[in-house]
């Protein structure tokens, strides 16, 4: 049994609890929030839990073995570093960091402490994602992959009324690319590896946050398109085009239905899978803790994804306060070395 603590009390934290509450190796034992009141409110009727509003006390508590982090993106780096230094394994919601520099520091600390750090990229750990791979082999040489996740955010209505919620606050390292685009980029990298180069185009809203975008991911022998949006819905499936056939994927973030079209003949495949798939990433995480194996590939996907997100933001002129913080730390280290 792995005893879990949780950071964050929002919708995703609630979904995580619902998905894992009956897991044979999962036990929730503690909750951290900025206030004890919010921690207790979240933990109500979830068992006999301990509650914290002090991160250091939470990290050093002997009632938890691992922590699920579901705080705003901008908080991930500092919170995860504190947890790792206190000897806790960490499952961190996507995106794991605000930028590549932060992610590299986090993984370096995890390796130093001999701990598991996993990004909660739920799509790639769902059984249906693995089941899709053999069908891809029947497509012939793949020449184009158009993966998209476009979902009109319920929070966008409030945004248009002048109420800016966390999902649309760039100061929290949020926006369409980080909230939605990260899924399609990570899936592309899981399927085809890192691109040779990228070209990004996006739509910015009035407060500077990005609402939608497309990243052209260039490979030696194929083209990848990562399409994402928080301000529109898409009526089209994702598509993977091979020389022999094409595959239509209804929802790349939670694959249930595939269609393979070959010379006008359509083959339909259905996978039975829950809408809430957060338990599968937890199972992988627990397996990694128990065996100490399997984390290298996951780390590679996360770091390559962060490289693409960083370059896309550079091209789209999206800068987070966390980026400036990383640059300042880099300057300080450089100055310290020069003084030596």
GROMACS .gro file of N, CA, C and O in nm, residues 64-169:
model
  424
   64UNK      N    1   0.301   0.988   0.487
   64UNK     CA    2   0.288   0.977   0.341
   64UNK      C    3   0.417   0.923   0.279
   64UNK      O    4   0.527   0.952   0.325
   65UNK      N    5   0.399   0.844   0.173
   65UNK     CA    6   0.511   0.791   0.096
   65UNK      C    7   0.527   0.865  -0.036
   65UNK      O    8   0.637   0.876  -0.090
   66UNK      N    9   0.416   0.912  -0.091
   66UNK     CA   10   0.416   0.976  -0.222
   66UNK      C   11   0.311   1.086  -0.223
   66UNK      O   12   0.218   1.086  -0.142
   67UNK      N   13   0.327   1.180  -0.318
   67UNK     CA   14   0.236   1.294  -0.324
   67UNK      C   15   0.188   1.315  -0.467
   67UNK      O   16   0.266   1.309  -0.562
   68UNK      N   17   0.058   1.339  -0.478
   68UNK     CA   18  -0.001   1.382  -0.605
   68UNK      C   19  -0.014   1.533  -0.601
   68UNK      O   20  -0.079   1.588  -0.511
   69UNK      N   21   0.049   1.601  -0.697
   69UNK     CA   22   0.051   1.748  -0.699
   69UNK      C   23  -0.046   1.798  -0.805
   69UNK      O   24  -0.029   1.771  -0.924
   70UNK      N   25  -0.149   1.871  -0.761
   70UNK     CA   26  -0.250   1.924  -0.853
   70UNK      C   27  -0.272   2.072  -0.829
   70UNK      O   28  -0.385   2.122  -0.834
   71UNK      N   29  -0.165   2.142  -0.801
   71UNK     CA   30  -0.169   2.286  -0.779
   71UNK      C   31  -0.154   2.359  -0.912
   71UNK      O   32  -0.127   2.296  -1.014
   72UNK      N   33  -0.166   2.493  -0.916
   72UNK     CA   34  -0.141   2.566  -1.041
   72UNK      C   35  -0.001   2.538  -1.096
   72UNK      O   36   0.094   2.513  -1.020
   73UNK      N   37   0.012   2.543  -1.228
   73UNK     CA   38   0.138   2.507  -1.294
   73UNK      C   39   0.258   2.581  -1.238
   73UNK      O   40   0.367   2.524  -1.225
   74UNK      N   41   0.240   2.707  -1.205
   74UNK     CA   42   0.352   2.789  -1.160
   74UNK      C   43   0.407   2.742  -1.025
   74UNK      O   44   0.520   2.777  -0.989
   75UNK      N   45   0.329   2.664  -0.952
   75UNK     CA   46   0.372   2.617  -0.819
   75UNK      C   47   0.446   2.484  -0.825
   75UNK      O   48   0.509   2.444  -0.726
   76UNK      N   49   0.436   2.412  -0.936
   76UNK     CA   50   0.487   2.275  -0.942
   76UNK      C   51   0.634   2.263  -0.905
   76UNK      O   52   0.671   2.178  -0.824
   77UNK      N   53   0.718   2.345  -0.964
   77UNK     CA   54   0.862   2.331  -0.945
   77UNK      C   55   0.900   2.340  -0.798
   77UNK      O   56   0.964   2.248  -0.743
   78UNK      N   57   0.862   2.447  -0.733
   78UNK     CA   58   0.905   2.468  -0.594
   78UNK      C   59   0.845   2.363  -0.500
   78UNK      O   60   0.914   2.313  -0.410
   79UNK      N   61   0.719   2.329  -0.522
   79UNK     CA   62   0.656   2.229  -0.436
   79UNK      C   63   0.719   2.092  -0.456
   79UNK      O   64   0.749   2.022  -0.358
   80UNK      N   65   0.741   2.053  -0.581
   80UNK     CA   66   0.799   1.922  -0.609
   80UNK      C   67   0.942   1.913  -0.556
   80UNK      O   68   0.982   1.810  -0.498
   81UNK      N   69   1.019   2.019  -0.570
   81UNK     CA   70   1.156   2.017  -0.517
   81UNK      C   71   1.156   1.999  -0.366
   81UNK      O   72   1.237   1.924  -0.310
   82UNK      N   73   1.063   2.066  -0.297
   82UNK     CA   74   1.051   2.051  -0.152
   82UNK      C   75   1.016   1.907  -0.115
   82UNK      O   76   1.073   1.850  -0.021
   83UNK      N   77   0.925   1.848  -0.189
   83UNK     CA   78   0.882   1.710  -0.161
   83UNK      C   79   0.993   1.610  -0.186
   83UNK      O   80   1.016   1.518  -0.107
   84UNK      N   81   1.065   1.627  -0.297
   84UNK     CA   82   1.175   1.536  -0.330
   84UNK      C   83   1.286   1.543  -0.225
   84UNK      O   84   1.340   1.440  -0.182
   85UNK      N   85   1.319   1.663  -0.183
   85UNK     CA   86   1.425   1.680  -0.083
   85UNK      C   87   1.385   1.620   0.052
   85UNK      O   88   1.471   1.587   0.133
   86UNK      N   89   1.254   1.605   0.071
   86UNK     CA   90   1.204   1.543   0.195
   86UNK      C   91   1.186   1.392   0.179
   86UNK      O   92   1.137   1.326   0.272
   87UNK      N   93   1.224   1.339   0.062
   87UNK     CA   94   1.221   1.194   0.044
   87UNK      C   95   1.090   1.136  -0.005
   87UNK      O   96   1.063   1.016   0.012
   88UNK      N   97   1.005   1.218  -0.069
   88UNK     CA   98   0.876   1.172  -0.116
   88UNK      C   99   0.876   1.151  -0.268
   88UNK      O  100   0.927   1.234  -0.343
   89UNK      N  101   0.818   1.040  -0.314
   89UNK     CA  102   0.793   1.019  -0.456
   89UNK      C  103   0.684   1.118  -0.499
   89UNK      O  104   0.597   1.154  -0.419
   90UNK      N  105   0.687   1.160  -0.628
   90UNK     CA  106   0.592   1.261  -0.671
   90UNK      C  107   0.529   1.226  -0.806
   90UNK      O  108   0.599   1.194  -0.902
   91UNK      N  109   0.397   1.232  -0.809
   91UNK     CA  110   0.318   1.226  -0.933
   91UNK      C  111   0.261   1.366  -0.953
   91UNK      O  112   0.177   1.411  -0.874
   92UNK      N  113   0.311   1.436  -1.054
   92UNK     CA  114   0.277   1.578  -1.073
   92UNK      C  115   0.189   1.596  -1.196
   92UNK      O  116   0.222   1.547  -1.305
   93UNK      N  117   0.081   1.669  -1.180
   93UNK     CA  118  -0.009   1.696  -1.292
   93UNK      C  119   0.066   1.762  -1.408
   93UNK      O  120   0.165   1.832  -1.388
   94UNK      N  121   0.015   1.738  -1.527
   94UNK     CA  122   0.073   1.802  -1.646
   94UNK      C  123   0.033   1.951  -1.650
   94UNK      O  124  -0.073   1.986  -1.595
   95UNK      N  125   0.110   2.039  -1.712
   95UNK     CA  126   0.250   2.015  -1.742
   95UNK      C  127   0.330   2.014  -1.612
   95UNK      O  128   0.300   2.089  -1.519
   96UNK      N  129   0.430   1.929  -1.607
   96UNK     CA  130   0.503   1.910  -1.482
   96UNK      C  131   0.574   2.038  -1.437
   96UNK      O  132   0.594   2.061  -1.318
   97UNK      N  133   0.613   2.121  -1.533
   97UNK     CA  134   0.688   2.242  -1.500
   97UNK      C  135   0.645   2.356  -1.592
   97UNK      O  136   0.575   2.335  -1.691
   98UNK      N  137   0.690   2.475  -1.560
   98UNK     CA  138   0.660   2.591  -1.644
   98UNK      C  139   0.750   2.597  -1.766
   98UNK      O  140   0.714   2.657  -1.868
   99UNK      N  141   0.869   2.536  -1.755
   99UNK     CA  142   0.964   2.538  -1.867
   99UNK      C  143   1.062   2.422  -1.853
   99UNK      O  144   1.063   2.352  -1.751
  100UNK      N  145   1.144   2.405  -1.954
  100UNK     CA  146   1.238   2.293  -1.958
  100UNK      C  147   1.339   2.301  -1.844
  100UNK      O  148   1.372   2.198  -1.782
  101UNK      N  149   1.389   2.419  -1.813
  101UNK     CA  150   1.488   2.435  -1.708
  101UNK      C  151   1.436   2.382  -1.575
  101UNK      O  152   1.506   2.308  -1.504
  102UNK      N  153   1.312   2.417  -1.542
  102UNK     CA  154   1.253   2.368  -1.418
  102UNK      C  155   1.241   2.215  -1.420
  102UNK      O  156   1.274   2.149  -1.321
  103UNK      N  157   1.194   2.160  -1.531
  103UNK     CA  158   1.176   2.015  -1.541
  103UNK      C  159   1.309   1.942  -1.524
  103UNK      O  160   1.316   1.839  -1.456
  104UNK      N  161   1.415   1.995  -1.584
  104UNK     CA  162   1.546   1.932  -1.571
  104UNK      C  163   1.593   1.932  -1.426
  104UNK      O  164   1.648   1.832  -1.377
  105UNK      N  165   1.571   2.041  -1.356
  105UNK     CA  166   1.609   2.049  -1.215
  105UNK      C  167   1.530   1.949  -1.131
  105UNK      O  168   1.586   1.884  -1.041
  106UNK      N  169   1.404   1.934  -1.161
  106UNK     CA  170   1.318   1.844  -1.085
  106UNK      C  171   1.361   1.698  -1.105
  106UNK      O  172   1.373   1.621  -1.009
  107UNK      N  173   1.388   1.660  -1.229
  107UNK     CA  174   1.432   1.522  -1.255
  107UNK      C  175   1.571   1.496  -1.197
  107UNK      O  176   1.598   1.385  -1.148
  108UNK      N  177   1.656   1.596  -1.202
  108UNK     CA  178   1.791   1.579  -1.145
  108UNK      C  179   1.782   1.554  -0.994
  108UNK      O  180   1.854   1.470  -0.940
  109UNK      N  181   1.694   1.625  -0.927
  109UNK     CA  182   1.676   1.606  -0.783
  109UNK      C  183   1.616   1.469  -0.753
  109UNK      O  184   1.657   1.402  -0.656
  110UNK      N  185   1.520   1.426  -0.834
  110UNK     CA  186   1.460   1.294  -0.815
  110UNK      C  187   1.564   1.184  -0.828
  110UNK      O  188   1.568   1.090  -0.748
  111UNK      N  189   1.651   1.197  -0.929
  111UNK     CA  190   1.754   1.095  -0.949
  111UNK      C  191   1.856   1.098  -0.834
  111UNK      O  192   1.901   0.993  -0.787
  112UNK      N  193   1.889   1.218  -0.790
  112UNK     CA  194   1.982   1.233  -0.678
  112UNK      C  195   1.928   1.165  -0.552
  112UNK      O  196   2.002   1.101  -0.476
  113UNK      N  197   1.798   1.178  -0.530
  113UNK     CA  198   1.735   1.123  -0.410
  113UNK      C  199   1.688   0.978  -0.429
  113UNK      O  200   1.634   0.918  -0.336
  114UNK      N  201   1.709   0.926  -0.551
  114UNK     CA  202   1.664   0.789  -0.583
  114UNK      C  203   1.513   0.774  -0.563
  114UNK      O  204   1.464   0.677  -0.503
  115UNK      N  205   1.438   0.873  -0.616
  115UNK     CA  206   1.293   0.876  -0.604
  115UNK      C  207   1.228   0.877  -0.742
  115UNK      O  208   1.292   0.912  -0.841
  116UNK      N  209   1.100   0.842  -0.747
  116UNK     CA  210   1.025   0.844  -0.872
  116UNK      C  211   0.953   0.978  -0.885
  116UNK      O  212   0.879   1.019  -0.796
  117UNK      N  213   0.973   1.043  -0.999
  117UNK     CA  214   0.901   1.164  -1.035
  117UNK      C  215   0.834   1.136  -1.170
  117UNK      O  216   0.903   1.105  -1.268
  118UNK      N  217   0.703   1.144  -1.174
  118UNK     CA  218   0.628   1.114  -1.296
  118UNK      C  219   0.530   1.225  -1.327
  118UNK      O  220   0.460   1.274  -1.238
  119UNK      N  221   0.526   1.266  -1.453
  119UNK     CA  222   0.427   1.363  -1.497
  119UNK      C  223   0.295   1.291  -1.522
  119UNK      O  224   0.291   1.187  -1.588
  120UNK      N  225   0.187   1.346  -1.472
  120UNK     CA  226   0.056   1.284  -1.487
  120UNK      C  227  -0.005   1.310  -1.623
  120UNK      O  228  -0.107   1.381  -1.632
  121UNK      N  229   0.056   1.254  -1.728
  121UNK     CA  230   0.004   1.268  -1.864
  121UNK      C  231  -0.090   1.151  -1.890
  121UNK      O  232  -0.052   1.048  -1.946
  122UNK      N  233  -0.213   1.164  -1.845
  122UNK     CA  234  -0.305   1.051  -1.839
  122UNK      C  235  -0.327   0.980  -1.972
  122UNK      O  236  -0.345   0.858  -1.975
  123UNK      N  237  -0.326   1.053  -2.082
  123UNK     CA  238  -0.356   0.995  -2.214
  123UNK      C  239  -0.265   0.878  -2.247
  123UNK      O  240  -0.311   0.774  -2.294
  124UNK      N  241  -0.135   0.894  -2.225
  124UNK     CA  242  -0.040   0.794  -2.274
  124UNK      C  243  -0.030   0.672  -2.183
  124UNK      O  244   0.033   0.574  -2.220
  125UNK      N  245  -0.096   0.677  -2.067
  125UNK     CA  246  -0.093   0.561  -1.976
  125UNK      C  247  -0.223   0.481  -1.981
  125UNK      O  248  -0.233   0.375  -1.920
  126UNK      N  249  -0.322   0.531  -2.054
  126UNK     CA  250  -0.449   0.459  -2.067
  126UNK      C  251  -0.429   0.333  -2.152
  126UNK      O  252  -0.355   0.336  -2.251
  127UNK      N  253  -0.492   0.222  -2.116
  127UNK     CA  254  -0.475   0.097  -2.192
  127UNK      C  255  -0.507   0.112  -2.340
  127UNK      O  256  -0.442   0.050  -2.425
  128UNK      N  257  -0.606   0.194  -2.373
  128UNK     CA  258  -0.646   0.208  -2.513
  128UNK      C  259  -0.536   0.270  -2.598
  128UNK      O  260  -0.527   0.243  -2.718
  129UNK      N  261  -0.452   0.354  -2.538
  129UNK     CA  262  -0.342   0.414  -2.613
  129UNK      C  263  -0.245   0.304  -2.659
  129UNK      O  264  -0.202   0.302  -2.773
  130UNK      N  265  -0.214   0.214  -2.569
  130UNK     CA  266  -0.125   0.102  -2.604
  130UNK      C  267  -0.192   0.009  -2.705
  130UNK      O  268  -0.127  -0.043  -2.796
  131UNK      N  269  -0.322  -0.012  -2.689
  131UNK     CA  270  -0.395  -0.100  -2.781
  131UNK      C  271  -0.402  -0.042  -2.922
  131UNK      O  272  -0.419  -0.117  -3.020
  132UNK      N  273  -0.392   0.090  -2.933
  132UNK     CA  274  -0.396   0.154  -3.064
  132UNK      C  275  -0.270   0.125  -3.147
  132UNK      O  276  -0.275   0.120  -3.270
  133UNK      N  277  -0.157   0.106  -3.080
  133UNK     CA  278  -0.028   0.098  -3.148
  133UNK      C  279  -0.020  -0.014  -3.253
  133UNK      O  280   0.028   0.009  -3.364
  134UNK      N  281  -0.066  -0.137  -3.224
  134UNK     CA  282  -0.060  -0.241  -3.327
  134UNK      C  283  -0.141  -0.208  -3.452
  134UNK      O  284  -0.103  -0.245  -3.563
  135UNK      N  285  -0.252  -0.136  -3.435
  135UNK     CA  286  -0.333  -0.097  -3.550
  135UNK      C  287  -0.259   0.003  -3.639
  135UNK      O  288  -0.278   0.006  -3.761
  136UNK      N  289  -0.173   0.084  -3.577
  136UNK     CA  290  -0.095   0.181  -3.655
  136UNK      C  291   0.001   0.111  -3.751
  136UNK      O  292   0.033   0.163  -3.857
  137UNK      N  293   0.045  -0.009  -3.712
  137UNK     CA  294   0.139  -0.082  -3.796
  137UNK      C  295   0.077  -0.122  -3.930
  137UNK      O  296   0.149  -0.144  -4.028
  138UNK      N  297  -0.057  -0.127  -3.936
  138UNK     CA  298  -0.125  -0.166  -4.060
  138UNK      C  299  -0.143  -0.049  -4.156
  138UNK      O  300  -0.194  -0.067  -4.267
  139UNK      N  301  -0.102   0.070  -4.115
  139UNK     CA  302  -0.122   0.189  -4.199
  139UNK      C  303  -0.016   0.204  -4.306
  139UNK      O  304  -0.030   0.287  -4.397
  140UNK      N  305   0.091   0.127  -4.299
  140UNK     CA  306   0.204   0.147  -4.389
  140UNK      C  307   0.291   0.260  -4.338
  140UNK      O  308   0.280   0.302  -4.222
  141UNK      N  309   0.376   0.311  -4.422
  141UNK     CA  310   0.465   0.421  -4.380
  141UNK      C  311   0.383   0.545  -4.350
  141UNK      O  312   0.309   0.594  -4.435
  142UNK      N  313   0.394   0.595  -4.228
  142UNK     CA  314   0.314   0.710  -4.187
  142UNK      C  315   0.377   0.839  -4.238
  142UNK      O  316   0.496   0.863  -4.221
  143UNK      N  317   0.293   0.921  -4.301
  143UNK     CA  318   0.341   1.045  -4.363
  143UNK      C  319   0.286   1.171  -4.297
  143UNK      O  320   0.344   1.278  -4.312
  144UNK      N  321   0.174   1.159  -4.228
  144UNK     CA  322   0.116   1.278  -4.162
  144UNK      C  323   0.036   1.233  -4.040
  144UNK      O  324  -0.036   1.134  -4.045
  145UNK      N  325   0.052   1.309  -3.932
  145UNK     CA  326  -0.029   1.286  -3.812
  145UNK      C  327  -0.087   1.419  -3.768
  145UNK      O  328  -0.013   1.515  -3.742
  146UNK      N  329  -0.218   1.427  -3.764
  146UNK     CA  330  -0.287   1.548  -3.719
  146UNK      C  331  -0.360   1.515  -3.590
  146UNK      O  332  -0.466   1.450  -3.591
  147UNK      N  333  -0.301   1.552  -3.479
  147UNK     CA  334  -0.359   1.525  -3.348
  147UNK      C  335  -0.419   1.653  -3.293
  147UNK      O  336  -0.352   1.757  -3.293
  148UNK      N  337  -0.542   1.645  -3.249
  148UNK     CA  338  -0.606   1.768  -3.200
  148UNK      C  339  -0.689   1.745  -3.075
  148UNK      O  340  -0.745   1.638  -3.053
  149UNK      N  341  -0.689   1.848  -2.993
  149UNK     CA  342  -0.768   1.851  -2.871
  149UNK      C  343  -0.821   1.993  -2.858
  149UNK      O  344  -0.750   2.083  -2.813
  150UNK      N  345  -0.942   2.013  -2.901
  150UNK     CA  346  -1.004   2.146  -2.898
  150UNK      C  347  -1.132   2.135  -2.816
  150UNK      O  348  -1.228   2.068  -2.856
  151UNK      N  349  -1.132   2.200  -2.703
  151UNK     CA  350  -1.244   2.189  -2.609
  151UNK      C  351  -1.277   2.327  -2.554
  151UNK      O  352  -1.197   2.389  -2.484
  152UNK      N  353  -1.395   2.375  -2.589
  152UNK     CA  354  -1.440   2.505  -2.541
  152UNK      C  355  -1.448   2.501  -2.388
  152UNK      O  356  -1.519   2.419  -2.331
  153UNK      N  357  -1.373   2.587  -2.324
  153UNK     CA  358  -1.367   2.587  -2.178
  153UNK      C  359  -1.488   2.655  -2.117
  153UNK      O  360  -1.529   2.763  -2.160
  154UNK      N  361  -1.544   2.591  -2.015
  154UNK     CA  362  -1.656   2.653  -1.943
  154UNK      C  363  -1.613   2.784  -1.879
  154UNK      O  364  -1.695   2.874  -1.857
  155UNK      N  365  -1.483   2.796  -1.853
  155UNK     CA  366  -1.431   2.918  -1.791
  155UNK      C  367  -1.418   3.033  -1.892
  155UNK      O  368  -1.397   3.148  -1.851
  156UNK      N  369  -1.426   3.000  -2.020
  156UNK     CA  370  -1.414   3.105  -2.122
  156UNK      C  371  -1.535   3.198  -2.120
  156UNK      O  372  -1.523   3.318  -2.149
  157UNK      N  373  -1.651   3.146  -2.086
  157UNK     CA  374  -1.770   3.233  -2.075
  157UNK      C  375  -1.747   3.338  -1.968
  157UNK      O  376  -1.781   3.456  -1.986
  158UNK      N  377  -1.690   3.297  -1.854
  158UNK     CA  378  -1.659   3.394  -1.749
  158UNK      C  379  -1.554   3.493  -1.797
  158UNK      O  380  -1.561   3.613  -1.765
  159UNK      N  381  -1.454   3.443  -1.872
  159UNK     CA  382  -1.350   3.532  -1.925
  159UNK      C  383  -1.414   3.644  -2.007
  159UNK      O  384  -1.376   3.762  -1.994
  160UNK      N  385  -1.511   3.608  -2.091
  160UNK     CA  386  -1.575   3.709  -2.177
  160UNK      C  387  -1.660   3.807  -2.096
  160UNK      O  388  -1.692   3.915  -2.143
  161UNK      N  389  -1.694   3.767  -1.972
  161UNK     CA  390  -1.767   3.859  -1.882
  161UNK      C  391  -1.672   3.943  -1.797
  161UNK      O  392  -1.716   4.021  -1.713
  162UNK      N  393  -1.543   3.920  -1.814
  162UNK     CA  394  -1.444   3.995  -1.738
  162UNK      C  395  -1.398   3.926  -1.612
  162UNK      O  396  -1.324   3.984  -1.532
  163UNK      N  397  -1.442   3.801  -1.592
  163UNK     CA  398  -1.400   3.723  -1.475
  163UNK      C  399  -1.289   3.628  -1.521
  163UNK      O  400  -1.314   3.531  -1.592
  164UNK      N  401  -1.166   3.657  -1.481
  164UNK     CA  402  -1.051   3.580  -1.528
  164UNK      C  403  -1.018   3.472  -1.424
  164UNK      O  404  -0.969   3.502  -1.315
  165UNK      N  405  -1.046   3.347  -1.459
  165UNK     CA  406  -1.015   3.235  -1.370
  165UNK      C  407  -0.875   3.181  -1.400
  165UNK      O  408  -0.812   3.217  -1.499
  166UNK      N  409  -0.828   3.091  -1.314
  166UNK     CA  410  -0.690   3.044  -1.322
  166UNK      C  411  -0.649   2.991  -1.459
  166UNK      O  412  -0.536   3.011  -1.503
  167UNK      N  413  -0.739   2.922  -1.528
  167UNK     CA  414  -0.706   2.861  -1.657
  167UNK      C  415  -0.665   2.964  -1.761
  167UNK      O  416  -0.596   2.930  -1.859
  168UNK      N  417  -0.704   3.089  -1.741
  168UNK     CA  418  -0.673   3.194  -1.837
  168UNK      C  419  -0.579   3.300  -1.778
  168UNK      O  420  -0.580   3.415  -1.820
  169UNK      N  421  -0.497   3.258  -1.682
  169UNK     CA  422  -0.402   3.350  -1.621
  169UNK      C  423  -0.259   3.310  -1.658
  169UNK      O  424  -0.206   3.211  -1.606
   0.00000   0.00000   0.00000
